[in-house]
Tab-separated table of C-alpha atoms in Angstrom:
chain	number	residue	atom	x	y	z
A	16	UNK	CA	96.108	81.957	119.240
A	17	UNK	CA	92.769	83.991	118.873
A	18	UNK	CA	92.682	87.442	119.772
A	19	UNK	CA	90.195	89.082	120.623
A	20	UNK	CA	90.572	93.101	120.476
A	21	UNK	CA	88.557	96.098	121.194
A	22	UNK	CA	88.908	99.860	121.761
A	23	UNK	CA	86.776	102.894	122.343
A	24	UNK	CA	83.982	101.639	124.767
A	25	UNK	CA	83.909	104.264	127.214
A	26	UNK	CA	81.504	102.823	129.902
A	27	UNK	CA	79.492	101.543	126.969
A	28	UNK	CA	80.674	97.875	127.302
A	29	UNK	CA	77.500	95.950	128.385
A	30	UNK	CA	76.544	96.822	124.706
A	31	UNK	CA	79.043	94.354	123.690
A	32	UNK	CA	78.659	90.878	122.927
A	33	UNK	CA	82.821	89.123	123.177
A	34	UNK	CA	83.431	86.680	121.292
A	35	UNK	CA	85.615	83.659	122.650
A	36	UNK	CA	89.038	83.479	122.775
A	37	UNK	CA	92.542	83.378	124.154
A	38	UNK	CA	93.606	86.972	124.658
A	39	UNK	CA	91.403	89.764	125.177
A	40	UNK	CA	92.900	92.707	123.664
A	41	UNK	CA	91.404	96.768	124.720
A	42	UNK	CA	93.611	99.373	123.803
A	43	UNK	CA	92.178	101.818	125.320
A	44	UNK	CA	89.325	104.600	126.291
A	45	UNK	CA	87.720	102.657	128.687
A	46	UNK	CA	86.380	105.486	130.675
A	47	UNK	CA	84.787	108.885	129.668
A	48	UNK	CA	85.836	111.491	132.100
A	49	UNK	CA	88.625	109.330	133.241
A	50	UNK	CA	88.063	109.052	136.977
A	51	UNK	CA	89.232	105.864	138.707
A	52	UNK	CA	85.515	105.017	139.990
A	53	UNK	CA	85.225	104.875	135.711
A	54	UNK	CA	88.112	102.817	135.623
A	55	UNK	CA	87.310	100.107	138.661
A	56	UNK	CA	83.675	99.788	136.651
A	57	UNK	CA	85.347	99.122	133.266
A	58	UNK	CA	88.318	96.498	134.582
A	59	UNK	CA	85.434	95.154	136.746
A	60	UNK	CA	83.752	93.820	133.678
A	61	UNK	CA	86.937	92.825	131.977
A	62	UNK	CA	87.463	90.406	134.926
A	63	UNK	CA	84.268	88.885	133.992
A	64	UNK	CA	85.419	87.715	130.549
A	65	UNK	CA	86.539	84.208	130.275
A	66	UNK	CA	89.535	84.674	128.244
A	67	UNK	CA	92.576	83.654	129.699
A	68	UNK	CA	94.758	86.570	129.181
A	69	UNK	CA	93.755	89.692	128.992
A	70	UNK	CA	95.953	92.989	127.743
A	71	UNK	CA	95.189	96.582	128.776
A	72	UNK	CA	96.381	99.679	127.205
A	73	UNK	CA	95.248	103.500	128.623
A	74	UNK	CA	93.507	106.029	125.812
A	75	UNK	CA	92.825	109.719	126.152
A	76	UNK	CA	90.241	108.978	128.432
A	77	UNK	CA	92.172	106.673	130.870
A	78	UNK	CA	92.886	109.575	133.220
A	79	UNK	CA	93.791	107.072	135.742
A	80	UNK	CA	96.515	105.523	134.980
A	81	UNK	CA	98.237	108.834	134.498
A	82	UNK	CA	97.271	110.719	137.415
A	83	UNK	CA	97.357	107.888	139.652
A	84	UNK	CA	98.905	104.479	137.925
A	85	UNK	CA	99.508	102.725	141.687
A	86	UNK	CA	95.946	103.230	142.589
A	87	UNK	CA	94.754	102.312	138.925
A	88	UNK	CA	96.954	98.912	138.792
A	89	UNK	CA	95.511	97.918	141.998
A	90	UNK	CA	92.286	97.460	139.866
A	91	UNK	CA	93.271	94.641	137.523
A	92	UNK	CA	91.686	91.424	138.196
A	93	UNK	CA	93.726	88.117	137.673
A	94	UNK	CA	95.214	87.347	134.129
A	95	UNK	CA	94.908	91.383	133.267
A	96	UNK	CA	97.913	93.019	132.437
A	97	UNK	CA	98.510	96.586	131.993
A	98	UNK	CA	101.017	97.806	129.565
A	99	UNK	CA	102.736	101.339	129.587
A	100	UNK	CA	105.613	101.079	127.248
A	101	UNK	CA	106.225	97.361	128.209
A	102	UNK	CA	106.628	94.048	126.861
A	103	UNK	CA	104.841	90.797	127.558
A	104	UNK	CA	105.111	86.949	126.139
A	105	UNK	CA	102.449	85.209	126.340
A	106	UNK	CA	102.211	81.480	124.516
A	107	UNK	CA	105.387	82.035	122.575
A	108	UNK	CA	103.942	85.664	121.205
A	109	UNK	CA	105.935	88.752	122.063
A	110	UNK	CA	103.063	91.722	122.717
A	111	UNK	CA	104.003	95.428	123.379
A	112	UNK	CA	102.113	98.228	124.623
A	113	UNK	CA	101.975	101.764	124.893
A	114	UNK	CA	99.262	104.354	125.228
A	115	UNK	CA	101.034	107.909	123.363
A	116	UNK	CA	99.734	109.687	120.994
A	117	UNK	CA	100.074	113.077	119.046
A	118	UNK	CA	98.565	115.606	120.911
A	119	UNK	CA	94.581	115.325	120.964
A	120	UNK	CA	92.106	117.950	123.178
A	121	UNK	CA	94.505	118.294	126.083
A	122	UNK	CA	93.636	114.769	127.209
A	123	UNK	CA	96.142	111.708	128.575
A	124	UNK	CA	98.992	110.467	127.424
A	125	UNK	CA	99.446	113.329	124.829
A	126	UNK	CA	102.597	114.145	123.397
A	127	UNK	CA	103.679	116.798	120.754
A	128	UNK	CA	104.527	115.484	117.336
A	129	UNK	CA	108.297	115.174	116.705
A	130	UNK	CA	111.049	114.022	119.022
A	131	UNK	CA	108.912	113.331	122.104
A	132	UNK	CA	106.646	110.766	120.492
A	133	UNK	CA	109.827	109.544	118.151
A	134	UNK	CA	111.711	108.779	121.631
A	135	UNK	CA	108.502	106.679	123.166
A	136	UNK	CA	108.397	105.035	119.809
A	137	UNK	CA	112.538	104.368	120.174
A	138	UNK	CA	111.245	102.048	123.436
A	139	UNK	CA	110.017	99.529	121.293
A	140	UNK	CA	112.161	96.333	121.092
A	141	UNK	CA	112.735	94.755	117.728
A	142	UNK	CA	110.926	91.215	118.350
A	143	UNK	CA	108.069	92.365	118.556
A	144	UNK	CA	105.066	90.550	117.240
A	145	UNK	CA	102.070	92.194	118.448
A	146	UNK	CA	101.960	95.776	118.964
A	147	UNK	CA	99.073	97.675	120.763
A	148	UNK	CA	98.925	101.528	120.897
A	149	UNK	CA	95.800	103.615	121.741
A	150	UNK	CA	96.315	105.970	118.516
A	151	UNK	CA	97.220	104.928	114.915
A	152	UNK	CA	100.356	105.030	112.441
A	153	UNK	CA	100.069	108.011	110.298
A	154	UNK	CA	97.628	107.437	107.122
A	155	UNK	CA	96.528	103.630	108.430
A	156	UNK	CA	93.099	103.749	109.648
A	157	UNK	CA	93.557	107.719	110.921
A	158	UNK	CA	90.793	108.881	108.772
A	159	UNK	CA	88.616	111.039	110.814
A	160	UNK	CA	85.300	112.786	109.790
A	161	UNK	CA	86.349	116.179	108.757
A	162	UNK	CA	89.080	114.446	106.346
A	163	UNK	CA	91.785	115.000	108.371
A	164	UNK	CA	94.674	112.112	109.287
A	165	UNK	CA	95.691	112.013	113.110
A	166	UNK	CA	98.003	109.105	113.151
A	167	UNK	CA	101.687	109.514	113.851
A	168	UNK	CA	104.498	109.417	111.341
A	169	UNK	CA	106.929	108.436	114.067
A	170	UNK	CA	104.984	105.598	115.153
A	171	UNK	CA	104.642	104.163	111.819
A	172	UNK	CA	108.458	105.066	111.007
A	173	UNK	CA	109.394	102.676	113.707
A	174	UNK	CA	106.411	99.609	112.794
A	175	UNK	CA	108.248	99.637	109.404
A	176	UNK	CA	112.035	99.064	111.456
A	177	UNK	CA	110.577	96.623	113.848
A	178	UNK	CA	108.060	94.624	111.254
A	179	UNK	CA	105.575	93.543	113.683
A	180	UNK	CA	102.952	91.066	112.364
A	181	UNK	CA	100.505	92.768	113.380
A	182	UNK	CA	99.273	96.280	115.182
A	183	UNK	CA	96.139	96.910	117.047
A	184	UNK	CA	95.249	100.351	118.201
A	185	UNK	CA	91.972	102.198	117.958
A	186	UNK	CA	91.025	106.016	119.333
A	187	UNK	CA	90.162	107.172	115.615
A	188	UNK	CA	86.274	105.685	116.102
A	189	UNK	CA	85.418	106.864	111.725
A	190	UNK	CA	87.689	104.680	110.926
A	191	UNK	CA	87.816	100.764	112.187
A	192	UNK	CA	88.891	97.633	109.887
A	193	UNK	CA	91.996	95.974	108.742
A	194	UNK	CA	94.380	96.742	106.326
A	195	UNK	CA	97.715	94.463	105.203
A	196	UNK	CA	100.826	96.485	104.903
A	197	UNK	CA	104.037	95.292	104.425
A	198	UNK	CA	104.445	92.382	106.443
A	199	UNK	CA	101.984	93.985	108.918
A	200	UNK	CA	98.206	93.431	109.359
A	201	UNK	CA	97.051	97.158	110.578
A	202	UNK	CA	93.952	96.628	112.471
A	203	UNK	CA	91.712	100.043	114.316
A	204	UNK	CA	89.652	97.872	116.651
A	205	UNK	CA	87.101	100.880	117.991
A	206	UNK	CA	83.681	99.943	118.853
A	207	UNK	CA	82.780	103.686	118.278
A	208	UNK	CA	81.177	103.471	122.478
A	209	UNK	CA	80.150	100.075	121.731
A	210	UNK	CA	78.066	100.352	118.208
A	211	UNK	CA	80.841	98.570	116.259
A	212	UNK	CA	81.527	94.467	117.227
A	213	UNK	CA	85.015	93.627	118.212
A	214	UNK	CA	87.655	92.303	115.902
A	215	UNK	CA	89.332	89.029	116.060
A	216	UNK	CA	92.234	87.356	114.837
A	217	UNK	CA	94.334	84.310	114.559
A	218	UNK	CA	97.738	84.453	115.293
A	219	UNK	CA	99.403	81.492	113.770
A	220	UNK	CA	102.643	80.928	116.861
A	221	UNK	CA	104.669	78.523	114.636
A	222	UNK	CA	104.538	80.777	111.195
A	223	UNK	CA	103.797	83.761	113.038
A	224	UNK	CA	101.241	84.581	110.193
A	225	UNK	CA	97.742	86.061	111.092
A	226	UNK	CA	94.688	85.452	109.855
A	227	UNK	CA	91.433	87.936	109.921
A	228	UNK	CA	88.632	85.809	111.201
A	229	UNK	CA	85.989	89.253	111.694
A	230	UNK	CA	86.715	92.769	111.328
A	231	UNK	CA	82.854	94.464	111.321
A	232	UNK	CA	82.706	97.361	108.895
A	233	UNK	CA	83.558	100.861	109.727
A	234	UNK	CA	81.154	103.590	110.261
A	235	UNK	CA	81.225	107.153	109.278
């Protein structure tokens, strides 16, 4: 199975040229302001892509699905599936999704550090093989520009019960790539609004082993 994954385009998205594949992957920040006109412009052109599934995850910027998720579902074009804390299979792979993160400029989905990010965290079933989040694990591709770390400890206390093969997130745009943890390929697939290429992967369904095919390098 070839993934193909993104994050951070925020309206930027004819910029990119997608690669092939058979699961298109953004997790999240598709808009900039957030408004649902934003939102119907962004899922418009993920409709256009030819891959057959596609997965959807809301950032700080996805206003939309917070203020108004009926409205904002209504938007997804066939094959698109928005995920809020929910789990889908798709060719024998278990994904999960969730858009939380530490809290970040007052924007969506912002939680404060501690118990109320450890109990979205707690939501997360133990099969899971790919996990997408909008923010990262604490100290795993969190790096921002002023040397600070933004990822949550919580989140990356339960990746290291629940072992999956491999996390995507992005929201942290200093600090794309791939790193190999564990039993866990870490992967922060921003396009930093669309001047960084997407990442792809191969997810091996029988040995449930993945392979980095391109991860473009980060910029600071």
């Amino acid at each position: 199975m070839r993934i193909v994954a993104v994050a951070d385009t925020h309206l930027y998205h004819r910029e990119l040229s997608i690669p092939d594949g058979d699961v298109f992957v953004h997790a999240g920040d598709l808009c900039q302001g957030g408004h649902i006109r934003e939102l119907a412009i962004a899922l418009d052109w993920i409709a256009e892509l030819p891959h057959r599934q596609k997965i959807v995850v809301a950032g700080n910027h996805d206003w939309a699905f917070a203020r108004d998720k009926p409205a904002a579902l209504r938007l997804l074009g066939p094959g698109v599936r928005y995920l809020e804390d929910e789990a889908i299979e798709i060719g024998g792979v278990r994904f999960w999704g969730s858009p939380w993160q530490p809290e970040f400029c007052a924007w969506a989905f912002n939680l404060p550090r501690g118990a109320a990010l450890a109990e979205k965290w707690a939501r997360m079933p133990d099969d899971v093989d790919v996990l997408v989040t909008h923010g990262p694990p604490s100290g795993i591709g969190d790096h921002t520009t002023t040397d600070r770390r933004e990822g949550c400890a919580d989140l990356l206390a339960r990746i290291e019960v629940v072992g999956p093969r491999l996390h995507l997130f992005g929201h942290i745009h200093e600090d794309g790539g791939a790193w190999q943890v564990g039993e866990t390929c870490f992967a922060n697939v921003t396009t930093w609004e669309c001047e960084r290429a997407p990442t792809v992967v191969d997810f091996d369904v029988a040995t449930r082993s993945v392979t980095i095919v391109d991860v473009p390098p980060a910029r600071r």
